[in-house]
XYZ file of C-alpha atoms in Angstrom:
621
model
C 82.785 32.909 -241.921
C 79.040 32.498 -241.881
C 77.373 31.909 -238.526
C 76.702 28.363 -237.682
C 73.218 27.348 -236.788
C 72.547 26.215 -233.286
C 73.174 22.524 -232.898
C 70.493 20.307 -231.484
C 70.721 18.861 -228.067
C 72.584 15.722 -229.118
C 74.910 13.502 -227.146
C 78.403 14.801 -226.956
C 81.671 13.755 -225.540
C 81.640 13.614 -221.787
C 84.279 15.768 -220.187
C 85.462 15.425 -216.682
C 84.906 18.704 -214.939
C 84.029 19.836 -211.488
C 80.329 20.013 -210.707
C 79.075 23.597 -210.658
C 75.526 24.973 -210.661
C 73.967 28.234 -211.629
C 70.406 29.431 -211.106
C 67.765 28.962 -213.748
C 68.004 32.598 -214.771
C 71.312 31.732 -216.445
C 69.429 29.392 -218.781
C 67.040 32.181 -219.645
C 69.983 34.314 -220.707
C 71.048 31.470 -223.017
C 67.701 31.696 -224.713
C 68.244 35.380 -225.350
C 71.662 34.484 -226.799
C 70.070 32.246 -229.424
C 70.046 28.788 -227.849
C 67.309 26.367 -228.530
C 63.995 27.194 -226.932
C 63.536 23.670 -225.829
C 66.750 23.691 -223.809
C 66.438 27.120 -222.222
C 63.248 26.749 -220.185
C 63.474 25.403 -216.741
C 60.974 24.664 -214.105
C 60.710 27.137 -211.258
C 63.619 26.658 -208.940
C 65.577 24.418 -211.397
C 69.329 24.863 -211.699
C 71.807 24.114 -214.492
C 74.401 21.449 -213.838
C 77.746 22.394 -215.359
C 80.526 19.915 -215.681
C 78.385 16.775 -215.335
C 76.792 15.124 -218.377
C 73.061 14.780 -218.478
C 71.080 11.929 -219.947
C 71.728 13.217 -223.467
C 75.466 13.405 -222.909
C 75.771 17.193 -222.499
C 78.165 18.359 -219.913
C 77.294 22.093 -219.933
C 81.008 22.960 -219.696
C 82.458 25.032 -222.492
C 85.990 24.147 -223.565
C 88.741 26.513 -222.785
C 90.567 28.390 -225.500
C 93.917 27.009 -226.606
C 96.701 27.940 -224.303
C 94.571 29.638 -221.698
C 92.507 29.012 -218.640
C 88.926 27.910 -218.854
C 86.525 30.558 -220.111
C 84.738 30.690 -216.818
C 87.950 31.908 -215.107
C 89.314 34.235 -217.804
C 89.642 37.810 -216.724
C 88.619 37.060 -213.167
C 91.921 35.864 -211.783
C 90.422 32.680 -210.501
C 87.138 31.467 -209.298
C 85.087 34.098 -207.595
C 81.763 35.772 -207.676
C 81.963 36.357 -211.431
C 82.972 32.865 -212.322
C 79.567 31.322 -212.218
C 78.014 34.253 -214.016
C 80.515 34.171 -216.881
C 80.269 30.415 -217.302
C 76.791 30.783 -218.741
C 76.648 31.556 -222.420
C 75.398 34.998 -223.330
C 75.820 37.728 -225.891
C 78.960 39.052 -224.156
C 80.768 35.679 -224.413
C 80.827 34.254 -227.944
C 81.814 30.641 -228.493
C 85.537 29.999 -228.452
C 87.143 29.265 -231.780
C 89.026 25.960 -231.896
C 90.822 23.997 -234.573
C 88.361 21.163 -234.667
C 84.673 21.351 -235.302
C 83.967 18.874 -232.557
C 85.362 21.379 -230.032
C 82.589 23.846 -230.712
C 80.636 24.752 -227.639
C 77.352 23.158 -227.005
C 74.288 24.914 -225.665
C 74.004 24.237 -221.995
C 71.362 21.676 -221.273
C 68.384 22.199 -218.967
C 66.953 20.223 -216.213
C 63.745 18.415 -217.074
C 60.980 20.892 -217.655
C 57.964 21.036 -215.414
C 54.553 21.887 -216.807
C 54.217 25.658 -217.095
C 51.559 27.352 -215.044
C 50.596 31.021 -215.374
C 51.755 33.218 -212.529
C 49.714 36.082 -211.138
C 51.033 38.707 -208.819
C 48.339 38.428 -206.191
C 48.194 34.616 -206.166
C 51.958 34.100 -205.903
C 52.882 32.458 -202.599
C 55.339 34.136 -200.329
C 58.783 32.721 -200.997
C 61.309 32.382 -198.226
C 64.331 34.565 -198.529
C 67.205 32.387 -199.739
C 70.593 33.952 -199.182
C 72.338 34.555 -202.471
C 69.224 34.005 -204.625
C 67.989 36.277 -207.337
C 64.767 36.865 -205.430
C 66.365 38.773 -202.625
C 69.444 40.061 -204.364
C 72.921 39.924 -203.064
C 73.743 36.632 -204.754
C 76.738 36.207 -207.012
C 76.266 38.293 -210.107
C 72.716 39.419 -209.364
C 71.899 43.020 -208.522
C 69.538 43.623 -205.591
C 65.898 43.605 -206.625
C 63.487 46.289 -205.410
C 60.517 45.146 -203.371
C 57.210 45.632 -205.150
C 55.585 48.921 -204.105
C 52.004 49.291 -202.848
C 49.520 49.589 -205.640
C 47.833 52.911 -206.227
C 44.376 51.448 -205.769
C 45.265 50.215 -202.299
C 46.716 53.601 -201.393
C 43.508 55.284 -202.511
C 41.416 52.907 -200.442
C 43.462 53.660 -197.339
C 43.235 57.391 -198.022
C 39.456 57.244 -198.361
C 39.222 55.226 -195.194
C 41.223 57.838 -193.263
C 39.105 60.652 -194.652
C 35.895 58.889 -193.664
C 37.309 58.210 -190.209
C 38.248 61.851 -189.700
C 34.864 63.046 -190.908
C 33.110 60.629 -188.577
C 35.266 61.718 -185.646
C 34.543 65.361 -186.419
C 30.804 64.762 -186.619
C 30.850 62.920 -183.314
C 32.828 65.746 -181.716
C 30.279 68.288 -182.926
C 27.277 66.220 -181.836
C 28.771 65.349 -178.403
C 30.220 68.559 -176.985
C 31.728 69.132 -173.586
C 29.615 70.965 -171.014
C 30.708 73.522 -168.421
C 27.863 74.812 -166.241
C 28.814 77.807 -164.076
C 26.351 78.489 -161.244
C 26.642 81.512 -158.957
C 24.992 81.683 -155.531
C 22.662 84.618 -154.743
C 23.825 86.673 -157.727
C 21.242 89.212 -158.891
C 20.376 89.906 -162.511
C 21.484 93.491 -162.030
C 25.045 92.611 -160.976
C 26.779 91.580 -164.261
C 27.943 94.335 -166.571
C 26.313 92.655 -169.582
C 22.945 93.095 -167.830
C 23.381 96.812 -167.298
C 25.657 97.247 -164.285
C 28.059 100.163 -164.877
C 30.140 100.020 -161.698
C 31.057 96.356 -161.197
C 33.850 95.050 -163.423
C 32.795 91.700 -164.892
C 34.865 91.107 -168.059
C 34.426 87.324 -167.860
C 30.631 87.455 -167.870
C 30.676 90.188 -170.510
C 32.902 88.036 -172.721
C 30.448 85.152 -172.470
C 27.589 87.434 -173.516
C 29.565 88.902 -176.420
C 30.589 85.479 -177.738
C 27.297 83.741 -176.977
C 23.587 84.173 -176.386
C 22.108 86.220 -173.535
C 18.705 85.305 -172.105
C 16.924 88.406 -170.821
C 13.860 86.594 -169.397
C 15.636 83.716 -167.654
C 13.869 82.447 -164.533
C 14.690 80.156 -161.628
C 12.289 77.443 -160.541
C 12.398 78.713 -156.958
C 13.742 81.732 -155.041
C 15.679 79.459 -152.648
C 18.872 77.447 -153.064
C 17.837 73.840 -152.425
C 14.603 73.687 -154.477
C 16.096 75.717 -157.330
C 19.163 73.496 -157.573
C 17.029 70.350 -157.422
C 14.977 71.619 -160.378
C 18.150 72.545 -162.229
C 19.642 69.065 -161.774
C 16.510 67.072 -162.614
C 14.571 69.318 -164.999
C 11.487 68.823 -162.784
C 9.587 71.133 -160.510
C 11.026 70.823 -156.975
C 7.654 69.912 -155.487
C 7.685 66.702 -157.548
C 10.939 65.509 -155.983
C 10.015 66.526 -152.443
C 12.559 69.333 -152.421
C 10.072 72.157 -151.789
C 8.968 73.059 -148.281
C 6.181 75.114 -146.754
C 8.368 75.886 -143.734
C 10.035 79.196 -143.232
C 13.534 77.865 -143.922
C 12.979 75.699 -146.999
C 16.659 74.655 -147.392
C 19.104 72.208 -145.845
C 21.238 73.771 -143.141
C 22.859 70.886 -141.247
C 25.123 68.396 -142.955
C 23.852 65.625 -140.651
C 20.240 65.956 -141.749
C 18.699 62.881 -143.364
C 16.939 64.728 -146.185
C 18.224 65.235 -149.678
C 17.625 64.690 -153.365
C 16.023 61.224 -153.660
C 18.136 58.545 -155.293
C 15.217 57.761 -157.600
C 15.572 61.147 -159.279
C 17.381 61.203 -162.627
C 19.922 64.006 -162.979
C 21.591 65.046 -166.215
C 24.872 63.873 -164.661
C 23.547 60.307 -164.482
C 22.439 60.335 -168.104
C 25.696 61.815 -169.374
C 27.776 59.391 -167.339
C 25.891 56.545 -169.032
C 26.888 58.101 -172.373
C 30.583 57.887 -171.536
C 31.075 61.419 -170.166
C 33.461 62.233 -167.350
C 31.400 64.139 -164.793
C 32.425 66.372 -161.909
C 30.870 68.846 -159.505
C 33.148 71.375 -157.841
C 31.844 73.813 -155.248
C 28.462 73.899 -153.538
C 26.045 70.924 -153.563
C 23.329 71.741 -150.960
C 21.135 68.745 -151.833
C 21.856 66.477 -148.867
C 24.415 63.845 -147.962
C 23.312 60.848 -145.858
C 20.107 58.901 -145.270
C 20.497 56.580 -142.254
C 24.110 56.879 -141.143
C 27.184 58.913 -141.864
C 28.643 56.356 -144.298
C 25.799 55.583 -146.709
C 26.176 58.803 -148.790
C 22.784 58.204 -150.400
C 22.316 61.899 -151.288
C 25.968 62.543 -152.105
C 26.796 64.009 -155.534
C 28.588 60.773 -156.487
C 25.285 58.949 -155.924
C 23.649 61.205 -158.509
C 25.979 60.667 -161.462
C 29.032 62.772 -160.636
C 32.244 60.799 -160.864
C 34.241 63.443 -158.983
C 33.305 65.919 -156.262
C 35.255 68.563 -154.430
C 33.581 71.252 -152.381
C 30.943 71.902 -149.753
C 28.075 69.481 -149.146
C 25.963 72.104 -147.434
C 26.038 75.840 -147.989
C 28.162 78.803 -147.046
C 26.828 80.702 -144.033
C 27.924 83.459 -141.716
C 28.591 80.854 -139.045
C 31.317 79.386 -141.265
C 33.388 82.547 -141.022
C 34.539 83.600 -137.548
C 33.453 87.092 -136.567
C 30.824 87.385 -139.286
C 27.757 86.713 -137.116
C 25.234 83.930 -137.284
C 22.149 83.046 -139.295
C 20.453 81.540 -136.256
C 19.729 84.801 -134.526
C 15.958 84.262 -134.675
C 16.216 80.730 -133.305
C 18.624 81.839 -130.628
C 16.166 84.514 -129.529
C 13.328 82.035 -129.320
C 15.152 79.042 -127.882
C 17.801 80.701 -125.727
C 17.274 84.370 -125.032
C 13.589 84.105 -124.166
C 14.027 81.191 -121.722
C 17.010 82.948 -120.145
C 14.967 86.112 -119.699
C 12.166 84.136 -118.065
C 14.574 82.359 -115.759
C 16.300 85.619 -114.850
C 13.028 87.388 -114.076
C 11.865 84.381 -112.033
C 15.060 84.332 -110.000
C 14.916 88.054 -109.263
C 11.279 87.836 -108.276
C 11.863 84.913 -105.904
C 14.843 86.655 -104.336
C 12.770 89.807 -103.765
C 9.878 87.890 -102.213
C 12.245 86.005 -99.950
C 13.970 89.207 -98.780
C 10.616 90.823 -98.012
C 9.512 87.755 -96.130
C 6.476 87.307 -98.265
C 7.424 83.890 -99.566
C 9.556 81.109 -98.251
C 11.612 79.729 -101.137
C 13.707 76.561 -100.688
C 17.327 76.837 -101.837
C 16.820 73.910 -104.225
C 14.531 76.099 -106.350
C 17.260 78.648 -106.852
C 19.719 75.872 -107.640
C 17.416 74.350 -110.264
C 16.797 77.687 -111.949
C 20.477 78.536 -112.012
C 21.311 75.079 -113.341
C 18.684 75.438 -116.083
C 20.020 78.846 -117.073
C 23.583 77.542 -117.152
C 22.464 74.546 -119.210
C 20.763 76.751 -121.784
C 23.717 79.079 -121.968
C 26.159 76.184 -122.228
C 24.197 74.526 -125.033
C 24.101 77.834 -126.874
C 27.847 78.315 -126.614
C 28.519 74.698 -127.600
C 26.259 75.038 -130.651
C 28.000 78.203 -131.798
C 31.407 76.632 -131.215
C 30.852 73.236 -132.868
C 28.555 74.249 -135.702
C 31.442 75.447 -137.881
C 33.619 72.308 -137.811
C 30.600 69.976 -138.091
C 28.982 71.734 -141.040
C 31.583 73.907 -142.778
C 34.149 71.515 -144.226
C 35.563 70.690 -147.637
C 35.262 67.152 -148.925
C 36.856 65.418 -151.914
C 34.684 62.538 -153.067
C 34.022 60.828 -149.696
C 37.039 62.092 -147.746
C 37.128 65.303 -145.719
C 40.118 67.409 -146.749
C 39.690 70.538 -144.598
C 37.679 70.859 -141.380
C 36.682 73.551 -140.727
C 37.208 75.077 -144.115
C 39.298 78.167 -144.603
C 38.251 81.013 -146.865
C 41.848 81.911 -147.719
C 42.179 81.667 -151.511
C 39.152 79.356 -151.585
C 38.005 80.534 -155.021
C 41.513 80.056 -156.403
C 41.599 76.496 -155.055
C 38.256 75.606 -156.591
C 39.306 77.158 -159.899
C 42.581 75.234 -160.006
C 40.774 71.998 -159.282
C 38.310 72.689 -162.092
C 41.177 73.438 -164.485
C 42.898 70.173 -163.554
C 39.708 68.242 -164.264
C 39.462 69.829 -167.719
C 43.097 69.002 -168.487
C 42.606 65.388 -167.399
C 39.735 64.987 -169.857
C 41.056 66.706 -172.973
C 40.557 63.552 -175.042
C 37.200 62.505 -173.574
C 33.849 64.335 -173.394
C 33.197 65.813 -169.969
C 30.576 67.563 -167.864
C 31.797 70.074 -165.290
C 29.421 71.837 -162.894
C 31.355 74.628 -161.185
C 29.051 75.824 -158.414
C 30.559 78.893 -156.777
C 30.237 79.761 -153.107
C 30.165 83.403 -154.184
C 28.241 85.592 -153.460
C 26.374 83.914 -150.622
C 27.158 85.261 -147.177
C 29.569 84.988 -145.528
C 31.260 87.151 -148.134
C 34.975 86.688 -148.688
C 37.680 87.509 -151.224
C 41.425 87.046 -151.558
C 44.001 89.764 -151.101
C 44.166 90.408 -154.862
C 40.521 91.551 -154.877
C 39.917 92.848 -151.354
C 38.965 96.522 -151.387
C 39.267 96.861 -155.181
C 35.598 97.262 -156.166
C 33.173 100.151 -155.739
C 30.618 98.023 -153.893
C 32.556 97.007 -150.818
C 33.066 93.380 -149.884
C 30.112 92.260 -152.031
C 31.634 93.828 -155.133
C 35.007 92.264 -154.306
C 33.381 88.819 -154.198
C 31.594 89.377 -157.536
C 34.798 90.464 -159.268
C 36.740 87.510 -157.861
C 34.104 85.106 -159.177
C 34.248 86.840 -162.539
C 38.028 86.339 -162.556
C 37.468 82.617 -162.032
C 35.116 82.513 -165.027
C 37.793 84.128 -167.156
C 40.336 81.554 -166.010
C 38.088 78.683 -167.092
C 37.608 80.273 -170.507
C 41.370 80.727 -170.851
C 41.946 77.039 -170.112
C 39.511 76.114 -172.882
C 41.384 78.392 -175.284
C 44.732 76.941 -174.257
C 43.552 73.355 -174.812
C 41.694 74.271 -178.031
C 38.385 73.070 -176.615
C 36.489 76.317 -177.075
C 34.633 75.347 -180.234
C 33.629 71.977 -178.783
C 32.412 73.151 -175.373
C 28.997 74.519 -174.439
C 29.396 76.968 -171.551
C 26.388 78.072 -169.497
C 26.361 80.711 -166.757
C 23.527 81.469 -164.350
C 22.572 81.987 -160.705
C 20.388 79.773 -158.546
C 17.979 82.652 -157.781
C 17.831 86.407 -157.288
C 19.996 88.526 -155.008
C 19.392 88.736 -151.276
C 18.799 92.471 -151.220
C 17.775 92.534 -147.534
C 21.037 91.003 -146.351
C 22.664 93.293 -143.759
C 25.330 92.259 -141.279
C 25.513 93.136 -137.617
C 27.509 96.279 -138.404
C 24.840 97.616 -140.736
C 26.740 96.875 -143.966
C 24.646 95.830 -146.962
C 25.814 92.442 -148.192
C 23.145 91.874 -150.838
C 23.273 92.383 -154.572
C 21.091 94.065 -157.187
C 18.059 92.716 -159.008
C 17.904 95.643 -161.390
C 14.440 97.009 -162.063
C 12.679 94.044 -160.449
C 11.019 94.146 -157.060
C 11.911 91.699 -154.305
C 14.719 89.240 -153.981
C 15.774 85.953 -152.480
C 13.198 83.972 -150.492
C 10.156 85.763 -151.942
C 8.129 85.284 -155.076
C 8.434 88.737 -156.563
C 10.241 89.102 -159.847
C 13.528 89.916 -158.140
C 13.539 86.534 -156.436
C 13.342 84.461 -159.612
C 14.954 86.625 -162.318
C 18.438 85.319 -162.968
C 21.150 85.861 -165.572
C 21.428 83.219 -168.271
C 24.169 83.013 -170.917
C 25.026 80.234 -173.375
C 28.240 80.136 -175.414
C 29.211 77.646 -178.124
C 31.343 79.272 -180.860
C 30.503 78.144 -184.365
C 27.103 76.824 -183.307
C 25.437 79.620 -181.342
C 25.361 83.070 -182.865
C 27.532 85.535 -180.983
C 25.886 88.602 -179.475
C 22.307 87.337 -179.779
C 19.690 88.245 -177.140
C 16.629 86.077 -176.467
C 13.624 87.898 -174.991
C 11.252 84.946 -174.591
C 10.895 83.380 -171.114
C 13.204 80.487 -170.326
C 13.859 78.450 -167.200
C 16.883 76.932 -165.528
C 14.988 73.627 -165.817
C 15.421 73.867 -169.603
C 19.141 73.188 -169.197
C 18.381 69.544 -168.371
C 16.779 68.542 -171.715
C 19.203 70.727 -173.659
C 22.299 69.059 -172.205
C 20.831 65.562 -172.343
C 19.747 65.785 -175.979
C 23.058 67.228 -177.122
C 24.864 64.373 -175.377
C 22.808 61.857 -177.348
C 20.798 60.468 -174.441
C 17.018 59.948 -174.480
C 14.942 62.149 -172.197
C 12.955 60.780 -169.265
C 9.254 60.673 -170.002
C 8.292 62.975 -167.120
C 10.696 65.819 -167.896
C 8.697 69.038 -168.429
C 11.635 71.144 -169.587
C 12.078 72.259 -173.183
C 15.195 71.949 -175.309
C 16.369 75.513 -175.889
C 19.359 74.821 -178.097
C 17.760 75.304 -181.516
C 16.418 78.721 -180.584
C 19.893 80.182 -180.492
C 21.555 78.256 -183.323
C 23.460 79.992 -186.064
C 20.366 80.002 -188.243
C 19.102 82.927 -186.169
C 19.373 86.487 -187.571
C 22.928 87.124 -188.713
C 23.244 90.551 -187.113
C 23.752 90.508 -183.347
C 21.254 92.165 -181.088
C 17.659 91.758 -180.101
C 15.158 90.116 -182.361
C 12.332 87.623 -182.540
C 12.935 83.912 -182.253
C 13.127 82.136 -185.625
C 9.952 80.432 -186.702
C 9.851 76.735 -185.924
C 12.068 76.904 -182.833
C 10.841 75.427 -179.524
C 10.359 78.928 -178.103
C 7.369 79.440 -180.387
C 5.510 76.346 -179.223
C 5.426 76.082 -175.464
C 3.598 77.238 -172.374
C 5.780 77.823 -169.354
C 4.566 77.345 -165.826
C 6.596 77.667 -162.627
C 5.643 76.549 -159.174
C 7.534 78.847 -156.877
C 7.288 77.472 -153.364
C 8.341 79.248 -150.253
C 5.535 79.757 -147.727
C 2.765 79.388 -150.276
C 2.556 77.781 -153.715
C 2.029 80.263 -156.514
C 1.927 79.834 -160.255
C 3.284 82.239 -162.816
C 2.034 81.440 -166.316
C 2.896 82.887 -169.700
C 0.523 82.259 -172.591
C 1.735 80.355 -175.602
C 3.788 82.521 -177.945
C 2.095 82.533 -181.370
C 4.174 80.907 -184.064
C-alpha cells in the first residue's frame, strides 16, 4: 500500500483520555519522523498535551490497536518510565493499522509557538536544574547529558597566565635574594686556609672561597670593633656617626654606658626591613644599648632595623670567663694598686716615726688610712665580682635569658638559633647577620673541638667557628635556598697578635705577611678576609685583587634588595665586579671593564689615637 501523506492539522474527533505531558523534545522527534513542520516546533519550555484536545480538536492520543492495550503501554507492562517516551510518534513506532480510515493516527499537535530567537552559547542564561528534565539528565527516557567542557582558548589563556606568573616570581626571587652576613671577631687574614694557612682546618671558609669570590685586598674601616662595625652597618666612615674616638680605648666596654650608634643613622637593616625583609642579628652587637635609662633601648639592635636579636649587647672579654684574667689590669694598677701602695708606704712611715718618737701621730690618722685602703680594696673586689653579671649576659630581643652567660656550647646555641630563623623565613626574603663571639678573648670552645687543633685554644676556637659556618651552608642546601642567598664572610678587623694571657700563652691570630694588628693602623690591623658567594650569579673560584672595603657591603646589599641608597653613602656597589660575566676560568685576573672597581677612589679614615688616611689612586679603566 502506498504511504499516505501527512494529514494537516485539522479538527478531529475528541477522545476522552487521561491528561499526560511530554517535554518539547518529543515534538522535535515527531518532526524527524515526518510530521508537519508547523506542528513540530515548540517554544522553549513548551510541553505537548496528550489526551486533551487543543483548539483545533487534536487530542494527541494515538488509538490503540484492535484487541490490545494502548500503544503507549505496549511492551512495557504498564505505565512506567518508558510510557511517556513511547507515546510520542517516532520512526520506531509506525502508525497503527485500523479498519477505518478515520482511525488513522494524527500528528501530535504543538503548543502555540513563540517567536524564535537565535541562541548563542555564551549569551545563554543559566537554567536551574529541574529534576527529570532533559537539561540535567536523569528524566524519564532521557540519557544524562555531559556538561560542556572548558574551551581550548580559555585553557590557553589560563596557561599563559600561570607561565607569566611563574616567570615574574622567578625574576623577583633573583632580584631580591636572601642575605647572610657572617662576621668574625678579631680573625686575622692569615688564619683561614683559603688565605694561605696550612695548619688550621677551615673547610667551611674554604668552601665559600671555592664556590664564590675571594677578595684579597679587603679592608676594614677601623682596626677596632665598635668603629668598624658602625661603618659596616651604615656604609659611612665611623667619624661621621660619632663612633670614632681619640681615647686609648675607643670601644664600648660597659653595657650601662649611654653611648651608641645614633638613632638617626640609617643601617642596611632598616632599609631592608622597609622592603619587606625579615631581619635578625644573632651574636655580638657592641654598638650600645640605652640612652637615658635602662628601658629606652635607643641604641638596641631592634631600634636599628633588626626585627629579632639574640646575643651579647657588649663584647666578649676575659672578665666574662672566670679564671681567664681581666682586661682592666692597667686601670687597676692606676686606680687601685698605686693608691694602695701610697697608703701602705704612708702607714709604715708614720708607724716608724711614732716608734722612734720623732712624730706624734693621732690614732685617727691610722684609722682613716686603713679605712681608705679597705675602701679601695673593697671597691676593687666588688668591681671584679659584679662586672661579669652586669655586662656579660645574653639577651633575646629585650629580655635577658642568661645572666651571667655561660660559654658551654655557646657557639652551638647561636648556630641553632640562626638555623631556626632561616627555617622560619623559607618563604620570605630575609637578612641574617651572624656575628660570632669567636675569636675574641676570652677564648672558648666546646668539648668536640677542645684540644683538636695545632694552635692551642685559639685554633680550637677558629675551627669551631668554621664548623658553624658549614652548618649554616648545610641548612641553605637542605632548604634549597643556596642559589637565592648571597653569603658574605669577613672579620671586623685584623688579629690581635699581641694578645697574651697571664700564663704567657699567645691568644692572638695571624695577619699573614702584614705588619701590626688590632688597635693599630698598620696593614695587619685593617686587612681582613672577604668572601662573597651566590651560586649562579657570582663566578666560582674568582679572586679580586683591587681594594675593597667592608663599607661597600652596605650599598651592595641595599641595591640588590631594591631599596634606594641614602645620598650621603660613600660606599660603592661591588656586586657587578664579580658577576658571571667575569673571566670564565677561575683564578686571578683583572676586573672586567666597566665594573665599579675601575672607576673609584677609595679613602679610609682609620681612627685610633690619631686620624690617618690611606688613599689608593683611581684604577685606570
